[in-house]
mmCIF file of C-alpha atoms in Angstrom:
data_model
loop_
_atom_site.group_PDB
_atom_site.id
_atom_site.type_symbol
_atom_site.label_atom_id
_atom_site.label_comp_id
_atom_site.label_asym_id
_atom_site.label_seq_id
_atom_site.Cartn_x
_atom_site.Cartn_y
_atom_site.Cartn_z
ATOM 1 C CA GLN A 208 -25.769 -22.538 2.615
ATOM 2 C CA VAL A 209 -23.416 -21.135 0.020
ATOM 3 C CA GLN A 210 -19.769 -21.769 0.770
ATOM 4 C CA LEU A 211 -16.681 -20.689 -1.123
ATOM 5 C CA VAL A 212 -13.402 -22.101 0.122
ATOM 6 C CA GLU A 213 -10.124 -20.902 -1.335
ATOM 7 C CA SER A 214 -6.805 -22.718 -1.247
ATOM 8 C CA GLY A 215 -3.441 -22.635 -2.948
ATOM 9 C CA GLY A 216 -1.931 -19.436 -1.642
ATOM 10 C CA GLY A 217 1.634 -19.229 -0.442
ATOM 11 C CA SER A 218 4.961 -17.494 -0.754
ATOM 12 C CA VAL A 219 6.915 -17.389 -3.997
ATOM 13 C CA GLN A 220 9.710 -15.402 -5.526
ATOM 14 C CA ALA A 221 9.115 -12.886 -8.275
ATOM 15 C CA GLY A 222 8.681 -14.632 -11.599
ATOM 16 C CA GLY A 223 7.156 -17.691 -9.984
ATOM 17 C CA SER A 224 3.713 -19.215 -10.331
ATOM 18 C CA LEU A 225 0.833 -20.241 -8.117
ATOM 19 C CA ARG A 226 -2.584 -21.726 -8.769
ATOM 20 C CA LEU A 227 -5.465 -20.791 -6.522
ATOM 21 C CA SER A 228 -8.574 -22.927 -6.180
ATOM 22 C CA CYS A 229 -12.042 -22.075 -4.914
ATOM 23 C CA ALA A 230 -14.413 -24.915 -4.099
ATOM 24 C CA ALA A 231 -18.074 -23.889 -4.236
ATOM 25 C CA SER A 232 -20.984 -25.612 -2.550
ATOM 26 C CA GLY A 233 -24.530 -24.985 -1.396
ATOM 27 C CA TYR A 234 -25.978 -23.691 -4.658
ATOM 28 C CA THR A 235 -26.496 -24.639 -8.289
ATOM 29 C CA TYR A 236 -23.123 -23.911 -9.850
ATOM 30 C CA SER A 237 -23.650 -22.153 -13.176
ATOM 31 C CA GLY A 238 -20.108 -21.244 -14.174
ATOM 32 C CA ARG A 239 -21.121 -17.621 -14.436
ATOM 33 C CA CYS A 240 -20.834 -14.632 -12.075
ATOM 34 C CA LEU A 241 -17.689 -15.914 -10.395
ATOM 35 C CA ALA A 242 -14.650 -13.846 -9.666
ATOM 36 C CA TRP A 243 -11.277 -13.520 -8.013
ATOM 37 C CA PHE A 244 -10.589 -10.365 -6.052
ATOM 38 C CA ARG A 245 -7.537 -9.289 -4.117
ATOM 39 C CA GLN A 246 -6.773 -6.807 -1.378
ATOM 40 C CA ALA A 247 -3.333 -5.616 -0.413
ATOM 41 C CA PRO A 248 -2.678 -3.933 2.945
ATOM 42 C CA GLY A 249 -3.871 -0.339 2.872
ATOM 43 C CA LYS A 250 -5.515 -0.731 -0.527
ATOM 44 C CA GLU A 251 -9.049 -1.264 -1.715
ATOM 45 C CA ARG A 252 -10.250 -4.657 -2.803
ATOM 46 C CA GLU A 253 -9.993 -5.013 -6.575
ATOM 47 C CA ALA A 254 -11.384 -7.476 -9.079
ATOM 48 C CA VAL A 255 -8.639 -9.502 -10.723
ATOM 49 C CA ALA A 256 -10.455 -11.903 -13.048
ATOM 50 C CA TRP A 257 -14.043 -13.024 -13.507
ATOM 51 C CA PHE A 258 -16.634 -14.921 -15.444
ATOM 52 C CA ASP A 259 -19.411 -12.518 -16.359
ATOM 53 C CA THR A 260 -23.157 -13.121 -16.641
ATOM 54 C CA ASN A 261 -22.596 -14.773 -20.043
ATOM 55 C CA GLY A 262 -19.742 -16.935 -18.813
ATOM 56 C CA LYS A 263 -17.098 -14.893 -20.628
ATOM 57 C CA THR A 264 -13.812 -14.121 -18.944
ATOM 58 C CA ALA A 265 -12.426 -10.712 -18.171
ATOM 59 C CA TYR A 266 -9.274 -9.473 -16.450
ATOM 60 C CA ALA A 267 -7.897 -6.435 -14.731
ATOM 61 C CA ASP A 268 -5.284 -4.694 -16.886
ATOM 62 C CA SER A 269 -2.637 -5.310 -14.236
ATOM 63 C CA VAL A 270 -2.831 -9.096 -14.653
ATOM 64 C CA LYS A 271 -3.663 -9.539 -18.346
ATOM 65 C CA GLY A 272 -1.314 -11.972 -19.995
ATOM 66 C CA ARG A 273 -0.084 -13.305 -16.654
ATOM 67 C CA PHE A 274 -3.170 -14.650 -14.882
ATOM 68 C CA ALA A 275 -5.794 -17.063 -16.210
ATOM 69 C CA ILE A 276 -9.173 -17.816 -14.677
ATOM 70 C CA SER A 277 -10.723 -21.193 -15.357
ATOM 71 C CA GLN A 278 -13.170 -23.608 -13.818
ATOM 72 C CA ASP A 279 -14.221 -27.218 -13.608
ATOM 73 C CA VAL A 280 -17.990 -27.123 -13.596
ATOM 74 C CA ALA A 281 -18.302 -30.803 -12.653
ATOM 75 C CA LYS A 282 -16.119 -30.224 -9.599
ATOM 76 C CA LYS A 283 -17.726 -26.853 -8.875
ATOM 77 C CA THR A 284 -14.265 -25.379 -8.591
ATOM 78 C CA LEU A 285 -12.880 -22.072 -9.779
ATOM 79 C CA TYR A 286 -9.167 -21.600 -10.464
ATOM 80 C CA LEU A 287 -6.729 -18.749 -10.888
ATOM 81 C CA GLN A 288 -3.425 -19.598 -12.526
ATOM 82 C CA MET A 289 -0.939 -16.872 -11.717
ATOM 83 C CA ASN A 290 2.302 -16.719 -13.687
ATOM 84 C CA SER A 291 5.166 -14.226 -13.790
ATOM 85 C CA LEU A 292 4.232 -13.069 -10.332
ATOM 86 C CA LYS A 293 5.428 -9.673 -9.163
ATOM 87 C CA PRO A 294 5.859 -8.278 -5.642
ATOM 88 C CA GLU A 295 2.879 -5.995 -6.333
ATOM 89 C CA ASP A 296 0.694 -9.094 -6.687
ATOM 90 C CA THR A 297 1.111 -9.642 -2.949
ATOM 91 C CA ALA A 298 -2.377 -9.589 -1.410
ATOM 92 C CA MET A 299 -5.142 -11.615 0.141
ATOM 93 C CA TYR A 300 -7.022 -13.271 -2.697
ATOM 94 C CA TYR A 301 -10.751 -13.899 -2.428
ATOM 95 C CA CYS A 302 -13.189 -15.934 -4.443
ATOM 96 C CA ALA A 303 -16.597 -14.328 -4.944
ATOM 97 C CA ALA A 304 -19.937 -15.267 -6.446
ATOM 98 C CA ARG A 305 -23.042 -13.350 -7.390
ATOM 99 C CA ILE A 306 -26.110 -15.396 -6.646
ATOM 100 C CA PRO A 307 -28.463 -15.183 -8.495
ATOM 101 C CA CYS A 308 -26.341 -14.389 -11.536
ATOM 102 C CA THR A 309 -27.712 -10.987 -12.428
ATOM 103 C CA TYR A 310 -26.230 -7.504 -12.334
ATOM 104 C CA GLY A 311 -25.554 -6.332 -8.816
ATOM 105 C CA PRO A 312 -23.037 -6.658 -5.999
ATOM 106 C CA TRP A 313 -20.925 -9.719 -5.384
ATOM 107 C CA ASN A 314 -22.790 -11.172 -2.446
ATOM 108 C CA TYR A 315 -20.896 -14.310 -1.461
ATOM 109 C CA TRP A 316 -17.238 -14.405 -0.484
ATOM 110 C CA GLY A 317 -14.667 -16.912 0.609
ATOM 111 C CA GLN A 318 -12.374 -16.425 3.542
ATOM 112 C CA GLY A 319 -9.359 -15.591 1.393
ATOM 113 C CA THR A 320 -5.941 -17.065 0.780
ATOM 114 C CA GLN A 321 -2.701 -15.133 1.171
ATOM 115 C CA VAL A 322 -0.278 -14.719 -1.729
ATOM 116 C CA THR A 323 3.136 -13.230 -0.977
ATOM 117 C CA VAL A 324 5.643 -12.501 -3.738
ATOM 118 C CA SER A 325 9.168 -11.607 -2.751
ATOM 119 C CA SER A 326 11.658 -9.777 -4.953
#
């Protein structure tokens, strides 16, 4: 079965960096239709960065220039490099996949990894 397992969360001070990883298994990894979402307490889940159906990257305005999504297709692993972290980046971060890679809802999710940024 499809599994997405995140790691790399933690607590950092504002201005610091973290790199999240998401190991995928159980399906043919295409490098497309993969995303990082986050959800802060009391807020809706939001997309942070993603590879679209063509494998191109896109970012939420709030993280442009600070976060970078990447992947290692051979390792079937998705990454999120987060730099210049702000307290408002504090959230649970989730890896998501859309399988098959067509337009539609994100239908597979990891369990999440907590990121806490202190001022």
